[in-house]
Amino acid sequence: MTKEDGDDAAFNVFTRRDGTIRHFWSGEMGFETADPGQDPRGAPDLMPMWTILDSTPEGRGTDWYPKLEYTE
Amino acid sequence: MTRNEALAPASELAKKNGVRFPNESDEYRRARDALLAEEIELRRHIERGAEQRRALPPGGEVTKDYRFEGENGPVNFVDLFGDKQTLAVYSYMFGPERKKPCPMCTSLLSAWDGEARDVEQLSRSQWSRGLRSIASSHSRKSAAGATSSYIQISAATTAATITP
């Protein structure tokens, strides 16, 4: 969570060894590490749908976004 | 790395692949084999990265006493581990300032939800949400699905980024 009580998506891995909890790894690829013209993204990507779309000639597309609901 | 020295060059390995599809042209097969070599190198790159990640030195100790509202009442951070040594936590963008959760996070969690129990054979996985009760969630049923434990951060916890 951010200081302003907002929230950011994050993936964090922690370990517990001999009673001690430690941070192990988090994704760190954000705006500073993005390539020109790209939205921040990590690698390997956490979301399977990018792998699926990468196997198509059209690729990932640029003018769409997931929806919370889809009407049939 | 020594392991790479023992591996066949990707282009050589690609040539051994006997897959052919009906009516494919020679031009297609040449391009497909070149791509296959690239894919083999991508596989090796991913695995080298995973090996390097596993070899990281111990990370910073977590000393903050985080508390969460679980499905069955309050839990401490250590409780999230269950009987496992490793915990993977995804923080879901669905804090109190949002009427609805982030659609990209919802998409990710919908996919991860299907495999969460399989992952949990090795690590404990917690797809944690922001400050919003599960009952009032607007997210898709699959994201609120039954196979993962969802933890909401209670208002009493310190609103601080978990940093090493």
Short mmCIF file of C-alpha atoms in Angstrom, two decimals:
data_model
loop_
_atom_site.label_atom_id
_atom_site.label_comp_id
_atom_site.label_asym_id
_atom_site.label_seq_id
_atom_site.Cartn_x
_atom_site.Cartn_y
_atom_site.Cartn_z
CA MET A 1 0.00 0.00 0.00
CA THR A 2 1.19 3.53 -0.65
CA LYS A 3 1.61 6.25 1.95
CA GLU A 4 -1.54 8.00 0.73
CA ASP A 5 -3.64 4.95 1.64
CA GLY A 6 -3.85 4.02 -2.02
CA ASP A 7 -2.85 0.66 -3.32
CA ASP A 8 -0.54 -0.56 -6.04
CA ALA A 9 -0.50 -3.99 -7.53
CA ALA A 10 2.50 -5.95 -6.36
CA PHE A 11 3.80 -9.47 -6.26
CA ASN A 12 6.00 -10.25 -3.26
CA VAL A 13 7.61 -13.48 -2.11
CA PHE A 14 8.59 -14.07 1.50
CA THR A 15 10.43 -16.88 3.25
CA ARG A 16 10.22 -18.26 6.77
CA ARG A 17 13.36 -20.04 7.88
CA ASP A 18 14.28 -20.83 11.49
CA GLY A 19 11.48 -18.59 12.70
CA THR A 20 12.66 -15.53 10.76
CA ILE A 21 10.47 -14.02 8.05
CA ARG A 22 12.40 -12.38 5.24
CA HIS A 23 11.48 -10.68 2.03
CA PHE A 24 12.79 -12.82 -0.84
CA TRP A 25 11.82 -11.26 -4.14
CA SER A 26 9.50 -8.68 -5.59
CA GLY A 27 8.98 -7.55 -9.15
CA GLU A 28 10.88 -4.29 -9.64
CA MET A 29 10.14 -3.43 -13.25
CA GLY A 30 8.17 -0.20 -13.18
CA PHE A 31 8.27 3.12 -14.99
CA GLU A 32 12.01 3.71 -14.56
CA THR A 33 12.92 0.40 -16.15
CA ALA A 34 10.37 0.46 -18.98
CA ASP A 35 11.55 0.65 -22.58
CA PRO A 36 10.48 3.68 -24.67
CA GLY A 37 6.85 3.59 -25.72
CA GLN A 38 5.97 0.68 -23.46
CA ASP A 39 3.77 0.40 -20.43
CA PRO A 40 5.75 -1.01 -17.51
CA ARG A 41 5.91 -4.76 -17.65
CA GLY A 42 7.91 -7.49 -15.99
CA ALA A 43 9.55 -10.55 -17.50
CA PRO A 44 8.62 -13.32 -17.42
CA ASP A 45 5.17 -11.79 -17.42
CA LEU A 46 2.83 -12.86 -14.62
CA MET A 47 -0.26 -12.95 -16.81
CA PRO A 48 -0.89 -15.93 -19.10
CA MET A 49 -2.98 -13.89 -21.53
CA TRP A 50 0.10 -12.08 -22.87
CA THR A 51 1.65 -15.44 -23.73
CA ILE A 52 -1.49 -16.43 -25.57
CA LEU A 53 -1.67 -13.15 -27.49
CA ASP A 54 2.04 -13.29 -28.31
CA SER A 55 1.36 -16.48 -30.27
CA THR A 56 -1.02 -14.66 -32.63
CA PRO A 57 -0.15 -12.50 -35.63
CA GLU A 58 -2.12 -9.59 -34.16
CA GLY A 59 -0.14 -9.66 -30.93
CA ARG A 60 -1.21 -7.96 -27.72
CA GLY A 61 -3.06 -5.01 -29.23
CA THR A 62 -2.93 -1.45 -28.01
CA ASP A 63 -6.43 -0.04 -27.63
CA TRP A 64 -8.16 -2.37 -25.23
CA TYR A 65 -8.22 -3.27 -21.56
CA PRO A 66 -9.65 -6.14 -19.53
CA LYS A 67 -13.22 -5.63 -18.27
CA LEU A 68 -14.77 -6.57 -14.96
CA GLU A 69 -17.85 -7.91 -16.70
CA TYR A 70 -18.62 -9.19 -20.13
CA THR A 71 -22.14 -9.40 -21.48
CA GLU A 72 -22.75 -12.53 -23.52
CA MET B 1 27.98 -20.68 -16.76
CA THR B 2 29.09 -24.29 -16.90
CA ARG B 3 25.60 -25.54 -17.54
CA ASN B 4 25.42 -23.54 -20.76
CA GLU B 5 28.64 -25.09 -22.05
CA ALA B 6 26.98 -28.49 -21.92
CA LEU B 7 23.93 -27.40 -23.91
CA ALA B 8 23.70 -27.85 -27.66
CA PRO B 9 23.53 -24.63 -29.68
CA ALA B 10 19.89 -23.66 -30.05
CA SER B 11 19.99 -23.64 -33.86
CA GLU B 12 21.37 -27.19 -33.88
CA LEU B 13 18.68 -28.36 -31.46
CA ALA B 14 16.01 -26.66 -33.54
CA LYS B 15 17.11 -28.58 -36.64
CA LYS B 16 16.36 -31.84 -34.80
CA ASN B 17 12.75 -30.90 -34.42
CA GLY B 18 10.85 -33.01 -36.91
CA VAL B 19 7.54 -31.20 -36.68
CA ARG B 20 5.99 -30.39 -40.04
CA PHE B 21 2.51 -29.24 -40.86
CA PRO B 22 0.49 -30.06 -43.95
CA ASN B 23 1.05 -27.72 -46.87
CA GLU B 24 3.70 -25.63 -45.13
CA SER B 25 6.16 -23.95 -47.47
CA ASP B 26 9.95 -24.24 -47.25
CA GLU B 27 10.01 -20.54 -46.46
CA TYR B 28 7.65 -21.10 -43.54
CA ARG B 29 9.71 -24.01 -42.20
CA ARG B 30 12.98 -22.01 -42.42
CA ALA B 31 11.42 -19.09 -40.55
CA ARG B 32 9.75 -21.40 -38.05
CA ASP B 33 13.04 -23.19 -37.29
CA ALA B 34 14.79 -19.84 -36.83
CA LEU B 35 12.05 -18.83 -34.41
CA LEU B 36 12.37 -22.21 -32.66
CA ALA B 37 16.05 -21.52 -32.03
CA GLU B 38 15.05 -18.17 -30.52
CA GLU B 39 12.40 -19.90 -28.38
CA ILE B 40 14.96 -22.42 -27.14
CA GLU B 41 17.25 -19.56 -26.16
CA LEU B 42 14.32 -17.83 -24.46
CA ARG B 43 13.65 -20.99 -22.44
CA ARG B 44 17.29 -21.11 -21.38
CA HIS B 45 17.25 -17.40 -20.53
CA ILE B 46 14.17 -17.82 -18.34
CA GLU B 47 15.77 -20.76 -16.55
CA ARG B 48 19.05 -18.90 -16.03
CA GLY B 49 17.07 -16.03 -14.50
CA ALA B 50 15.21 -18.42 -12.21
CA GLU B 51 18.50 -19.99 -11.15
CA GLN B 52 19.96 -16.55 -10.43
CA ARG B 53 16.85 -15.61 -8.50
CA ARG B 54 17.00 -18.76 -6.38
CA ALA B 55 20.64 -17.93 -5.56
CA LEU B 56 19.83 -14.47 -4.15
CA PRO B 57 21.29 -13.80 -0.71
CA PRO B 58 18.78 -13.73 2.16
CA GLY B 59 16.50 -10.72 1.90
CA GLY B 60 15.68 -8.11 4.51
CA GLU B 61 13.93 -9.32 7.61
CA VAL B 62 10.25 -8.42 7.91
CA THR B 63 9.94 -6.85 11.34
CA LYS B 64 6.59 -5.04 11.08
CA ASP B 65 3.71 -6.81 12.78
CA TYR B 66 1.18 -6.94 9.96
CA ARG B 67 -2.29 -8.15 10.81
CA PHE B 68 -4.99 -9.22 8.43
CA GLU B 69 -8.66 -10.10 8.44
CA GLY B 70 -8.91 -13.65 7.20
CA GLU B 71 -11.92 -15.67 6.27
CA ASN B 72 -11.95 -17.15 9.77
CA GLY B 73 -10.95 -14.12 11.79
CA PRO B 74 -7.77 -12.10 12.43
CA VAL B 75 -4.44 -13.54 11.34
CA ASN B 76 -0.84 -12.48 11.74
CA PHE B 77 1.55 -12.28 8.83
CA VAL B 78 3.29 -15.48 9.95
CA ASP B 79 -0.08 -17.28 9.89
CA LEU B 80 -0.28 -16.75 6.15
CA PHE B 81 2.58 -19.25 5.73
CA GLY B 82 0.51 -22.14 7.03
CA ASP B 83 2.82 -25.13 7.12
CA LYS B 84 5.03 -23.82 4.34
CA GLN B 85 8.39 -22.05 4.27
CA THR B 86 7.59 -19.74 1.39
CA LEU B 87 4.71 -17.36 0.82
CA ALA B 88 3.78 -15.66 -2.44
CA VAL B 89 1.50 -12.65 -2.05
CA TYR B 90 -0.24 -10.72 -4.79
CA SER B 91 -1.59 -7.36 -3.67
CA TYR B 92 -4.80 -6.64 -5.49
CA MET B 93 -5.66 -3.07 -6.41
CA PHE B 94 -8.99 -2.74 -4.66
CA GLY B 95 -8.50 -0.23 -1.89
CA PRO B 96 -11.17 1.95 -0.31
CA GLU B 97 -10.84 4.75 -2.84
CA ARG B 98 -11.91 2.38 -5.60
CA LYS B 99 -15.54 1.51 -6.23
CA LYS B 100 -14.42 -1.41 -8.33
CA PRO B 101 -11.24 -3.45 -8.43
CA CYS B 102 -8.58 -2.99 -11.07
CA PRO B 103 -9.65 -4.98 -14.15
CA MET B 104 -6.05 -5.97 -14.97
CA CYS B 105 -5.54 -7.38 -11.47
CA THR B 106 -8.88 -9.16 -11.74
CA SER B 107 -7.79 -10.73 -15.01
CA LEU B 108 -4.52 -11.89 -13.49
CA LEU B 109 -6.19 -13.33 -10.40
CA SER B 110 -8.81 -15.10 -12.48
CA ALA B 111 -6.00 -17.01 -14.17
CA TRP B 112 -3.98 -17.60 -11.01
CA ASP B 113 -7.06 -18.78 -9.13
CA GLY B 114 -7.23 -21.87 -11.31
CA GLU B 115 -3.70 -22.95 -10.41
CA ALA B 116 -3.50 -21.73 -6.82
CA ARG B 117 -4.01 -25.15 -5.22
CA ASP B 118 -1.34 -26.68 -7.45
CA VAL B 119 1.12 -23.93 -6.50
CA GLU B 120 0.26 -24.48 -2.85
CA GLN B 121 1.74 -27.96 -2.95
CA LEU B 122 5.09 -26.16 -2.84
CA SER B 123 4.44 -22.68 -1.48
CA ARG B 124 1.61 -21.00 0.26
CA SER B 125 -0.04 -18.57 -2.10
CA GLN B 126 -2.12 -15.67 -0.92
CA TRP B 127 -3.86 -13.44 -3.35
CA SER B 128 -4.53 -10.61 -0.93
CA ARG B 129 -6.94 -7.80 -1.49
CA GLY B 130 -6.93 -4.20 -0.49
CA LEU B 131 -9.22 -2.63 2.04
CA ARG B 132 -12.54 -3.95 0.87
CA SER B 133 -14.63 -6.77 2.23
CA ILE B 134 -15.01 -9.77 0.00
CA ALA B 135 -18.78 -9.65 0.29
CA SER B 136 -19.01 -6.28 -1.41
CA SER B 137 -16.53 -7.19 -4.15
CA HIS B 138 -17.48 -6.27 -7.69
CA SER B 139 -14.97 -8.63 -9.20
CA ARG B 140 -15.78 -11.59 -11.36
CA LYS B 141 -16.78 -14.79 -9.64
CA SER B 142 -13.64 -16.53 -10.79
CA ALA B 143 -11.48 -13.91 -9.09
CA ALA B 144 -13.44 -14.40 -5.87
CA GLY B 145 -13.27 -18.13 -6.43
CA ALA B 146 -13.14 -20.90 -3.97
CA THR B 147 -9.69 -22.31 -4.52
CA SER B 148 -7.60 -19.51 -2.96
CA SER B 149 -7.65 -17.89 0.42
CA TYR B 150 -8.32 -14.20 0.25
CA ILE B 151 -7.12 -11.94 2.99
CA GLN B 152 -8.31 -8.41 3.46
CA ILE B 153 -6.12 -5.93 5.27
CA SER B 154 -8.09 -4.62 8.19
CA ALA B 155 -8.35 -0.89 8.76
CA ALA B 156 -6.33 -1.28 11.92
CA THR B 157 -3.14 -2.24 10.13
CA THR B 158 -0.40 0.24 9.36
CA ALA B 159 -0.86 1.45 5.80
CA ALA B 160 2.75 1.06 4.76
CA THR B 161 4.39 -0.62 1.81
CA ILE B 162 6.03 -3.85 2.82
CA THR B 163 9.68 -2.99 2.25
CA PRO B 164 12.75 -4.98 3.17
#
